[in-house]
Coordinates of C-alpha atoms and ligand atoms in Angstrom, one line a residue:
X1 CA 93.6 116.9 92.7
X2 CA 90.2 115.2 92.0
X3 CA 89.4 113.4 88.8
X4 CA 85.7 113.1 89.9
X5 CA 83.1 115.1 90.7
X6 CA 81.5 113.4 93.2
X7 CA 83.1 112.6 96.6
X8 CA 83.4 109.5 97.7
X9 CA 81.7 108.1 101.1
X10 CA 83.5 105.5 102.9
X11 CA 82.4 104.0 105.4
X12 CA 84.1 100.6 107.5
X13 CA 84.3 99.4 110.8
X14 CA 87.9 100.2 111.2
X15 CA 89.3 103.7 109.8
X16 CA 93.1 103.7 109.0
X17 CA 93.6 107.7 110.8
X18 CA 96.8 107.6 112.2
X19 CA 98.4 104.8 111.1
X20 CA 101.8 105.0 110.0
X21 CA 101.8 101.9 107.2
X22 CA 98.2 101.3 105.6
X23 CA 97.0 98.2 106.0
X24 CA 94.7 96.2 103.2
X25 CA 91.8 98.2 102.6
X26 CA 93.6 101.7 102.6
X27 CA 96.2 100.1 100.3
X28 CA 93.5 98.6 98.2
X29 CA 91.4 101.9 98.0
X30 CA 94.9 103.8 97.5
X31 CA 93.6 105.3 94.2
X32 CA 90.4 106.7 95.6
X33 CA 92.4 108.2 98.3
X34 CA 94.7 109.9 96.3
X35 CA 92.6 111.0 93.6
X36 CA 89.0 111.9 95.4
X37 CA 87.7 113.9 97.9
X38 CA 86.8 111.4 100.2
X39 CA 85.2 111.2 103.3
X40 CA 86.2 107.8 105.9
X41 CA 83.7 107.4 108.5
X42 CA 83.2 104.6 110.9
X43 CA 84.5 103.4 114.3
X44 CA 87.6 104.9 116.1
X45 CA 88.9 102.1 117.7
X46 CA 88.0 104.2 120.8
X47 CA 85.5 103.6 123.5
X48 CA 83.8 105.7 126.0
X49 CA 81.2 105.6 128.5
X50 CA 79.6 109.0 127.3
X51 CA 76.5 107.9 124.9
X52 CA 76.4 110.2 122.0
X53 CA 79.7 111.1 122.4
X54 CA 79.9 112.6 118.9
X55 CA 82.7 112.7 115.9
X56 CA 86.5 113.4 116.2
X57 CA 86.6 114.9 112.5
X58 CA 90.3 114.9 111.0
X59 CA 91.8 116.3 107.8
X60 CA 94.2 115.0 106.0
X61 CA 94.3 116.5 102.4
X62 CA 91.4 115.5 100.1
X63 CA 90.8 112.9 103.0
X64 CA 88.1 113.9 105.6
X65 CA 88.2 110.8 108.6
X66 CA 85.0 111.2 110.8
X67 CA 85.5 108.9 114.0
X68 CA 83.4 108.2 116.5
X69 CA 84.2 105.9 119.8
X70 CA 81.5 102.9 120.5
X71 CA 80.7 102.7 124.5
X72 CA 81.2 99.8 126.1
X73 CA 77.7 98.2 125.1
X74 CA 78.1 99.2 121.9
X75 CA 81.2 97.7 121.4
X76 CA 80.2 94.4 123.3
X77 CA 76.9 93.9 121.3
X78 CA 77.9 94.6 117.9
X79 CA 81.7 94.2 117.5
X80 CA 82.6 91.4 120.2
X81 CA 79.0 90.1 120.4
X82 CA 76.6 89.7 116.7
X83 CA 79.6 91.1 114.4
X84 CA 82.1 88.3 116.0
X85 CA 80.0 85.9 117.5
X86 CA 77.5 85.1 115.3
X87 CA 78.3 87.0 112.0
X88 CA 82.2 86.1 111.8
X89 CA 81.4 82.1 112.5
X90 CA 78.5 82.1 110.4
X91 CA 79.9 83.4 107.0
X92 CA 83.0 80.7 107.9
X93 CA 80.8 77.7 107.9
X94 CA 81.6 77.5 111.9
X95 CA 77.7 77.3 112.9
X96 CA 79.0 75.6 116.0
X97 CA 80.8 78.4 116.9
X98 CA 77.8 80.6 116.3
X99 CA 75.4 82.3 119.3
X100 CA 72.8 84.3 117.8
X101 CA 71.8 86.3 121.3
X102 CA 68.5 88.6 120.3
X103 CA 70.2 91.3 122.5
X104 CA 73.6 91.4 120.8
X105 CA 71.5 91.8 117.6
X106 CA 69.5 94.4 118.7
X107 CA 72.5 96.7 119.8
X108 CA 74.4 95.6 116.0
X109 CA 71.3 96.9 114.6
X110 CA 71.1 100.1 116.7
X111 CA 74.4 101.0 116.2
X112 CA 74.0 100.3 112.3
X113 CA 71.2 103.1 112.8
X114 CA 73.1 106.0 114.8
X115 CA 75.8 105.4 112.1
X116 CA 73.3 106.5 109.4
X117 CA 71.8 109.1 111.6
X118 CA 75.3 110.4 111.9
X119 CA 76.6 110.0 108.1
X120 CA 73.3 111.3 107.2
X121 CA 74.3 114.7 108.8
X122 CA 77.1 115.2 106.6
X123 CA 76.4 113.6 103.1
X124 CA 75.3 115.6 99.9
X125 CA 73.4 114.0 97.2
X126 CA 75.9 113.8 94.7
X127 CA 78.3 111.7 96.9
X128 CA 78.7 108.1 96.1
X129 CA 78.7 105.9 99.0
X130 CA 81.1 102.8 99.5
X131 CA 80.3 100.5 102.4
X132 CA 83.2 97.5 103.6
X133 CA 82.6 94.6 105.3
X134 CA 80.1 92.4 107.6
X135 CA 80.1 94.6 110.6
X136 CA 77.6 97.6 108.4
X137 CA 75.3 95.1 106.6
X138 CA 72.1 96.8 107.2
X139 CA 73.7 100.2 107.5
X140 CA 72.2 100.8 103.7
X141 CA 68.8 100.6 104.5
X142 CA 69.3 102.4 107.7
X143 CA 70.6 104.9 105.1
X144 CA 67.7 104.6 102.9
X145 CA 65.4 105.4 105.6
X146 CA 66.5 108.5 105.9
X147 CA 65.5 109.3 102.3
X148 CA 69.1 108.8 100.9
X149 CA 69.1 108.0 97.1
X150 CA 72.6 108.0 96.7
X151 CA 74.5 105.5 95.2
X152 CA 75.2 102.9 97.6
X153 CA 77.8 99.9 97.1
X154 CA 79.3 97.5 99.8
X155 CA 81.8 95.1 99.7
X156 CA 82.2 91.8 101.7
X157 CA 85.6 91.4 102.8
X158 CA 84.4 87.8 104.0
X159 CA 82.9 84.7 102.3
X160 CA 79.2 84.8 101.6
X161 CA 78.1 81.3 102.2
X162 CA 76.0 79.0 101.0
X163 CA 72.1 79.6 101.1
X164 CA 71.8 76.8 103.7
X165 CA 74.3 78.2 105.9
X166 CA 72.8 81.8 105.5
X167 CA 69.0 80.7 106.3
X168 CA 70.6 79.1 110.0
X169 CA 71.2 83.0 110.6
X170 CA 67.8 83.5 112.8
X171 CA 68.0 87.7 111.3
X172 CA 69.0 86.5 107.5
X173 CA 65.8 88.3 106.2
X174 CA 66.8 91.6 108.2
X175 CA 70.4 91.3 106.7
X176 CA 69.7 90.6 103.1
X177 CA 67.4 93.6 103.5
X178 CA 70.8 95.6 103.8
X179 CA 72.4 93.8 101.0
X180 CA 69.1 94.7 99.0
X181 CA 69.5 98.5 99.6
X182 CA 72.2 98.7 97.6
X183 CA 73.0 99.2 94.2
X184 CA 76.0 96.8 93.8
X185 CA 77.1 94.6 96.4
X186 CA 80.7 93.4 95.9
X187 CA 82.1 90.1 96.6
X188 CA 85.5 88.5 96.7
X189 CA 85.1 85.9 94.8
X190 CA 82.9 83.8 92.3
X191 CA 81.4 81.3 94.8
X192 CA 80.5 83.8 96.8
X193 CA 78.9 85.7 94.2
X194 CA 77.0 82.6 93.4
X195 CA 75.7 81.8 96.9
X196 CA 74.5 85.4 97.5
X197 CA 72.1 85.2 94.1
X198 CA 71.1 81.1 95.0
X199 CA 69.6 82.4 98.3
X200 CA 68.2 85.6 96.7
X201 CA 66.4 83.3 93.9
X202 CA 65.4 80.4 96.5
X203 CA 64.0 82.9 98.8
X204 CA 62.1 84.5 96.2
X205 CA 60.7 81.4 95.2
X206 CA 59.7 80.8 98.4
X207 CA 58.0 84.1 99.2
X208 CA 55.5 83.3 96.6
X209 CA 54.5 86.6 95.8
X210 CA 50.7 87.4 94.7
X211 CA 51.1 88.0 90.7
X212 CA 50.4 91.4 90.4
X213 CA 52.3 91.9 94.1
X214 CA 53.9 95.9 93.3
X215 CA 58.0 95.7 92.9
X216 CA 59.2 97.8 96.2
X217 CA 59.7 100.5 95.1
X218 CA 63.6 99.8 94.7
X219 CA 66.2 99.7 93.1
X220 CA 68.0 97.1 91.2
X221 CA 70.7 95.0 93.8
X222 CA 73.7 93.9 91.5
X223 CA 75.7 91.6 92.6
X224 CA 79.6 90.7 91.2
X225 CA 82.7 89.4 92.2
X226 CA 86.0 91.7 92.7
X227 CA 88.9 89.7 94.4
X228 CA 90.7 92.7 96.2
X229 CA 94.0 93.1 94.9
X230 CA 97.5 94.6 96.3
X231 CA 100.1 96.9 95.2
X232 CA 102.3 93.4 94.3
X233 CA 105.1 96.0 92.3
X234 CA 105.6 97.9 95.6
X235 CA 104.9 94.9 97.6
X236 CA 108.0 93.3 95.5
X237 CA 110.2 96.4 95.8
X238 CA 110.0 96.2 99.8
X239 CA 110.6 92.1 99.9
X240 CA 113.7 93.0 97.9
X241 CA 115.0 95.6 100.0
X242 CA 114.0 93.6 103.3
X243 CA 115.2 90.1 102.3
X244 CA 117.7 88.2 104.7
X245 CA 115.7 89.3 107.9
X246 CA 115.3 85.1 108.4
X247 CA 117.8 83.7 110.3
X248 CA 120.7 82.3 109.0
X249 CA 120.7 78.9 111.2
X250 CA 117.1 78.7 109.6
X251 CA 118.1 79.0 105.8
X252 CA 121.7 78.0 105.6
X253 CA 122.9 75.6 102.7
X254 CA 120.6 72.5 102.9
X255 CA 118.1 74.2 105.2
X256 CA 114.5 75.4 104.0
X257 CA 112.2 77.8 105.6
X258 CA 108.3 77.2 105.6
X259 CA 106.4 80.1 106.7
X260 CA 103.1 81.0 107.8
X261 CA 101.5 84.5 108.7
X262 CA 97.8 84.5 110.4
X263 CA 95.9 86.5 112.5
X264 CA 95.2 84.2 115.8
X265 CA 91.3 82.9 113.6
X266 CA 90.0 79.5 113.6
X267 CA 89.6 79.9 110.3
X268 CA 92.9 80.4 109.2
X269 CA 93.5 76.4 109.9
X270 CA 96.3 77.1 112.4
X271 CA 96.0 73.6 114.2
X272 CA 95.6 71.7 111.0
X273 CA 98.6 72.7 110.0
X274 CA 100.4 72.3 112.4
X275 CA 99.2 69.0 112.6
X276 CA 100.5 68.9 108.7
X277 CA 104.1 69.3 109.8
X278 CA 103.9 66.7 112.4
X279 CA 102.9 64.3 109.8
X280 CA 105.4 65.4 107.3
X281 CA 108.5 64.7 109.8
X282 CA 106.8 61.4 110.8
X283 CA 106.4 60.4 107.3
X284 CA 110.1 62.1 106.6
X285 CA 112.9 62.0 109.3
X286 CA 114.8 62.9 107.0
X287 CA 113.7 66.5 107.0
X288 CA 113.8 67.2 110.8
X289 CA 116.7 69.8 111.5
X290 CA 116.8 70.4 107.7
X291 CA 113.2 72.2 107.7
X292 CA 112.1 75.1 109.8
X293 CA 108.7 76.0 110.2
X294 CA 107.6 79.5 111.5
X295 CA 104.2 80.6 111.8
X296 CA 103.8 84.5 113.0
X297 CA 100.1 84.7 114.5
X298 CA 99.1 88.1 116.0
X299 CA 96.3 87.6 118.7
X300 CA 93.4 88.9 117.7
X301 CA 89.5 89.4 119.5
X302 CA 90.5 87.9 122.2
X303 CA 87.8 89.6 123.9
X304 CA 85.5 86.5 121.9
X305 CA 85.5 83.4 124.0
X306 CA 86.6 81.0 120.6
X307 CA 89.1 83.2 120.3
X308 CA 90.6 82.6 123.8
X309 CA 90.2 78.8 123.3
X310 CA 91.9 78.6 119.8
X311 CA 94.9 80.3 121.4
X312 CA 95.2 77.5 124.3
X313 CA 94.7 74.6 121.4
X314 CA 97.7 75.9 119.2
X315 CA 100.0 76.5 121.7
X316 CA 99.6 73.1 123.2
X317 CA 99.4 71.5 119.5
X318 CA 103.2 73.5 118.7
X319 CA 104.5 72.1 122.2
X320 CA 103.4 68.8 121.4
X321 CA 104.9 68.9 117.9
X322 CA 108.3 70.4 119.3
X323 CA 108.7 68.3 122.1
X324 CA 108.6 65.2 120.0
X325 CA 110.9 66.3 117.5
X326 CA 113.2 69.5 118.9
X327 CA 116.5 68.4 119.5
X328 CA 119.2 70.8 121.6
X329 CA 119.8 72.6 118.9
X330 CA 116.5 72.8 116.5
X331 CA 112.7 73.0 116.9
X332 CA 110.6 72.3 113.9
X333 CA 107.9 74.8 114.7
X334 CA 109.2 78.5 115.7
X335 CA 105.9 80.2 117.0
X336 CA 105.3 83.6 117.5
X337 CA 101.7 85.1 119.4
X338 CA 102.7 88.5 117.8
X339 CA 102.5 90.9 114.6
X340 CA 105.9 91.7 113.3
X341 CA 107.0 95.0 111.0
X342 CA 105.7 94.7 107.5
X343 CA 109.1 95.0 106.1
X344 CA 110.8 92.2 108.2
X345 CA 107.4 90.0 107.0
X346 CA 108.4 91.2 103.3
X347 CA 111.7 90.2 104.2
X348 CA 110.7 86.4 105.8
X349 CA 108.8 86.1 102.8
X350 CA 111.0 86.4 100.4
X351 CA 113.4 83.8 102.5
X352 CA 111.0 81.4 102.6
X353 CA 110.7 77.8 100.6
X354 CA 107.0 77.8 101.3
X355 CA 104.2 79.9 101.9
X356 CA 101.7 77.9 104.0
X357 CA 98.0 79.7 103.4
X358 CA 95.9 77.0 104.0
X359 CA 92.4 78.5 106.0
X360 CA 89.2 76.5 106.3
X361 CA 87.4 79.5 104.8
X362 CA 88.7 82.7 103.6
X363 CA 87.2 85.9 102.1
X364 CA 90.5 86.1 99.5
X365 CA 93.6 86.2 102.0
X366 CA 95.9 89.3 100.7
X367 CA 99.0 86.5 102.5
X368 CA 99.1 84.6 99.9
X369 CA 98.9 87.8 97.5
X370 CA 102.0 88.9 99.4
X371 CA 103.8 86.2 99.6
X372 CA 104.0 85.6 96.2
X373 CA 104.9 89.0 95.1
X374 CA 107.0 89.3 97.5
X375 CA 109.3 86.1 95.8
X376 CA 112.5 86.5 93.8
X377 CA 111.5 85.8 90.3
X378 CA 115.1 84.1 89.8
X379 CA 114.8 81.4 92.6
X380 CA 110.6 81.7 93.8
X381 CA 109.6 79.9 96.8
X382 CA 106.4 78.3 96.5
X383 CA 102.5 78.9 97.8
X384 CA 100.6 75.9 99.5
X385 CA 96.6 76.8 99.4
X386 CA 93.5 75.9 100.6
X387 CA 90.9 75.6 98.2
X388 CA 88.6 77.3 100.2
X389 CA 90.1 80.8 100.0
X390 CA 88.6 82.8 97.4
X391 CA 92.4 83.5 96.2
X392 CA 92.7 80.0 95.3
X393 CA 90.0 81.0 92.2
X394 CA 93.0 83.2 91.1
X395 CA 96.1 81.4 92.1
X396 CA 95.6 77.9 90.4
X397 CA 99.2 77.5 89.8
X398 CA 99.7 77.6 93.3
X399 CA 99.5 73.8 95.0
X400 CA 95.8 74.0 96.1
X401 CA 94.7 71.4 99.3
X402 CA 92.2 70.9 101.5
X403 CA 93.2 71.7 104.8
X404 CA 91.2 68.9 106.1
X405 CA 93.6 66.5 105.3
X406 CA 96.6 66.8 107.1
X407 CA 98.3 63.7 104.9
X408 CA 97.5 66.2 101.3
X409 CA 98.7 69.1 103.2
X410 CA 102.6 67.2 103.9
X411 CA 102.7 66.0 100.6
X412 CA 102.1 69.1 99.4
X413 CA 104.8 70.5 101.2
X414 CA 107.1 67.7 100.3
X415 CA 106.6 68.5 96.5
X416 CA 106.8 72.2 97.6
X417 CA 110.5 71.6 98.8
X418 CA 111.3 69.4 95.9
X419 CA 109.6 71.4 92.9
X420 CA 112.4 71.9 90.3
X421 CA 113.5 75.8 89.4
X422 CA 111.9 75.8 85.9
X423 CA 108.8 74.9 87.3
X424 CA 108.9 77.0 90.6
X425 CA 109.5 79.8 87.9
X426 CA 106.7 79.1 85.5
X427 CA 104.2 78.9 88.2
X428 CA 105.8 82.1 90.1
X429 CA 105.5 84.0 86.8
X430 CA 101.6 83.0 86.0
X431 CA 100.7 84.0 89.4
X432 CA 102.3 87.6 89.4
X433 CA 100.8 88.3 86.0
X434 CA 97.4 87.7 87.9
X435 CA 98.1 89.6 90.8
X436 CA 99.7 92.7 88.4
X437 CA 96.5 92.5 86.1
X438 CA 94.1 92.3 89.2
X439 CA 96.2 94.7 91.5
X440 CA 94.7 97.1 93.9
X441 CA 94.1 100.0 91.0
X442 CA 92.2 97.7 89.6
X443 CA 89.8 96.3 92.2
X444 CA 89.2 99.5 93.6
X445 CA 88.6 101.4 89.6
X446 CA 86.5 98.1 88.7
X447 CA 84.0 98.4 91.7
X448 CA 83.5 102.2 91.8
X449 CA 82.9 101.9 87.8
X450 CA 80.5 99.1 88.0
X451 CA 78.8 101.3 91.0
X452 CA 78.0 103.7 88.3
X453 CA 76.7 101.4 85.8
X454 CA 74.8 99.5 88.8
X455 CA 73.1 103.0 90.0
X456 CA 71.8 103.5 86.7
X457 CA 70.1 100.5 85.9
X458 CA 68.5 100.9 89.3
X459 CA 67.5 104.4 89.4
X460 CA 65.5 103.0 85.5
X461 CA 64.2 100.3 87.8
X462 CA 63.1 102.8 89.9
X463 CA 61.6 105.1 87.4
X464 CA 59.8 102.1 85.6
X465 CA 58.5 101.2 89.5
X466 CA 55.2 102.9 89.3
X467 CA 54.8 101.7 85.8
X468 CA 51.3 99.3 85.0
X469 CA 53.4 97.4 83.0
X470 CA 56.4 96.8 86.1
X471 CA 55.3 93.1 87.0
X472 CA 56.5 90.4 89.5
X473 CA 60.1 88.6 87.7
X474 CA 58.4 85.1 86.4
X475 CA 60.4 82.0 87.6
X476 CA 62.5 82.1 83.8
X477 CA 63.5 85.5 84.6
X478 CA 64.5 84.6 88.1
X479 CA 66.6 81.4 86.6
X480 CA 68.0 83.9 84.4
X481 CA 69.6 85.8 86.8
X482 CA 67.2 88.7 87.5
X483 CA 66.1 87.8 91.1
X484 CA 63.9 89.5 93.5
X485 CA 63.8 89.3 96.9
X486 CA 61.2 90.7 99.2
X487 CA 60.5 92.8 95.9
X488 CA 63.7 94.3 95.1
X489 CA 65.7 92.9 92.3
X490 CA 68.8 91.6 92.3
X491 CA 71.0 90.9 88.8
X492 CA 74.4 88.6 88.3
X493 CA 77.5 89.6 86.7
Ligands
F6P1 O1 88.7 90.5 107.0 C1 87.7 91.0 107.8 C2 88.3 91.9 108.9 O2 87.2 92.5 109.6 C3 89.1 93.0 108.3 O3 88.4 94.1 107.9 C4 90.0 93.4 109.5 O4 91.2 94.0 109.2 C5 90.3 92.0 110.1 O5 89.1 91.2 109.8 C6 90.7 92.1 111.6 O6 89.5 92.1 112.4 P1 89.2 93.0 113.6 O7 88.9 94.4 113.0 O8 88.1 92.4 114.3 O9 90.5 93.1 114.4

């Protein structure tokens, strides 16, 4: 049954139809999708050498999925090629990682363009729309030049970085202009919130604007953090039900299990860690054969050269670590290149000492979320974290690092393994009262609500646009947090 009116658009590079366990985004969005008429459009996962090859269209209750397969090229210069190899490095501070091919861009911005042709087709003007993630940046102002007034929100599942970093992106202008076609754009966390407005105001400053210089005749751009939450009660319920999957050689009396859970990303700080553990066991002996390490990496874009490489440099950084200190009957690391069941990774969860979450740069990281809930209250394992996931903003009570330093990360561990119960519990209990309050219901409530208030304060930007009186923000008003960029506003929160 639908508590709203108006339908809600979605739109994101992946669409969960068909899958049996919903991952992040369609258990964040859980709500919408149960209380909406939605529509989910976006890529199928699917490719095909027909151009134009259309939309598969598929109902499922109030939820309408609208697929459509990318062809080769299509998926080679926009997923694999600007999305992954310049985008996805960028926004994660890897510059050096970064190729920023003119052609790859093109073809990102071309497919942004045939999905607003597309969505275009089928949206009414009461919908609201809801756009996720890096790959659909300019896909609002494709939108927008097609007339569409609707309300438009997107969300950036990734970091936003710093205005320095942003500017090396040779297309920044082209890409804020997305961001700027918006009416709220979403972030995960506060930094990033903060970054997106620094560039806005130092660009606008820069762009130096003739005095009476018309406002485009835009809307208002808000911009405000939401850290995406999870279901953390039903998350709990399953870690319960699942617990005991580790095995028993691995968490015996005496024995401790540290875990880790990554998609194969060089930002998830794989070989750092790794390199941690090796420094724990030469600084403490003691622990070999007592500790067991496991890290569960499903390969991921492996299409993407860095990808390929990263693979080669942890597997050869886990068979150094293990053949220096495996004996016959015990390796410190236990790696596995592959996904397993979400209830068995409830289950390890739950078994485990320590959580190891400890990325060079992360959006939020919804393992760490999990991991946590996922703890028995009674006898909680504890979180390591890097400070530069935006979950660490939420989680201080976890042991926050920097995953630079391989000596912090093993003595963070060490304390980990030697934390006392009452305080293992305190700092259990602090976090789950964050990830209750800031679950799922809320991030997904919080953003659509603010969407609303957002889309009015444009559309009276909008009306006041043609107004004598409507002149350039002066540089107080910028500082203050109203900021324009190529003559579109954009206001903090
Ligand atoms: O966090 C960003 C993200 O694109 C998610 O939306 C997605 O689930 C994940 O990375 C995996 O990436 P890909 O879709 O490239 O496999």
């Amino acid at each position: 049954m639908s508590t709203q009116s108006s339908r809600l658009v979605l739109v994101s590079n992946r669409v969960p139809v068909g899958e049996t366990t919903p991952g992040g985004l369609a258990v964040a969005l859980k709500d919408a999708l149960s209380t909406r008429q939605v529509l989910w459009f976006g890529w199928s996962g699917g490719l095909t050498d027909k151009t134009g090859a259309g939309l598969t269209c598929i109902r499922r209750g109030n939820v309408e999925y609208a697929v459509t397969d990318l062809t080769t090229d299509e998926f080679e210069g926009y997923y694999a090629g600007y999305a992954n190899k310049a985008l996805w490095p960028s926004f994660h501070y890897r510059l050096d990682l970064a190729e920023y091919q003119p052609d790859e861009f093109a073809t990102y911005m071309a497919v942004n363009a045939r999905f607003a042709r597309e969505l275009y087709e089928r949206i009414s003007p009461s919908d609201q729309i809801w756009i996720h993630d890096y790959h659909l940046i300019p896909l609002a102002a494709e939108l927008r030049k097609f007339g569409v007034t609707n309300p438009i929100g997107f969300f950036s599942h990734i970091p936003f970085p710093s205005p320095e970093i942003f500017r090396a992106i040779p297309q920044h202008a082209a890409l804020a202009s997305g961001l700027m076609a918006c009416d709220l754009v979403g972030f995960q966390s506060d930094r990033d919130r903060s970054n997106f407005e620094r560039y806005a105001a130092e660009q606008a400053a820069m762009s130096a604007l003739p005095a009476n210089a018309p406002q485009m005749a835009g809307r208002r751009t808000s911009a405000k953090a939401f850290p995406i939450g999870i279901d953390a009660a039903a998350f709990a319920a399953e870690a319960e039900t699942s617990a005991g999957c580790a095995p028993p050689a691995l968490v015996g009396a005496g024995k401790c299990l540290i875990l880790g859970v990554d998609r194969m990303d060089y930002s998830k700080g794989l070989v750092e860690r790794v390199t941690a553990i090796e420094t724990l066991l030469d600084s403490r002996p003691d622990l070999c054969e007592r500790v067991s390490y496991i890290q569960v990496t499903p390969p991921s874009r492996g299409e993407v050269d860095a990808y390929a490489q990263l693979r080669i440099e942890l597997e050869t950084c886990v068979g150094h670590v293990n053949g220096r200190f495996s004996t016959l009957d015990w390796a410190p690391v236990r790696y596995l290149a592959q996904g397993l069941p979400r209830n068995e990774l409830a289950g390890l969860y739950r078994d485990a000492a320590v959580g190891l979450v400890t990325p060079l740069r992360d959006g939020m990281n919804l393992v760490a979320k999990e991991f946590v809930a996922a703890q028995d209250p009674r006898n909680p394992g504890v979180l390591v974290l890097s400070e530069f996931a935006g979950v660490a903003e939420q989680l201080p009570e976890a042991l926050i690092i920097n995953p630079h330093d391989p000596a912090q990360q093993a003595r963070a561990i060490e304390h980990a393994l030697a934390m006392p119960l009452p305080e293992r519990q305190e700092r259990h209990a602090a976090m789950m009262d964050t990830l209750n309050r800031y679950d799922a219901s809320w991030w997904c409530g919080a953003f659509l609500q603010e969407l609303a208030v957002a889309t009015s304060k444009s559309s009276a930007v909008q009306a006041g646009a043609a107004h004598p009186h409507d002149e350039p923000l002066t540089a107080p008003q910028v500082a203050a947090g109203a900021l324009a960029v190529a003559g579109r506003r954009v206001s903090g929160g």
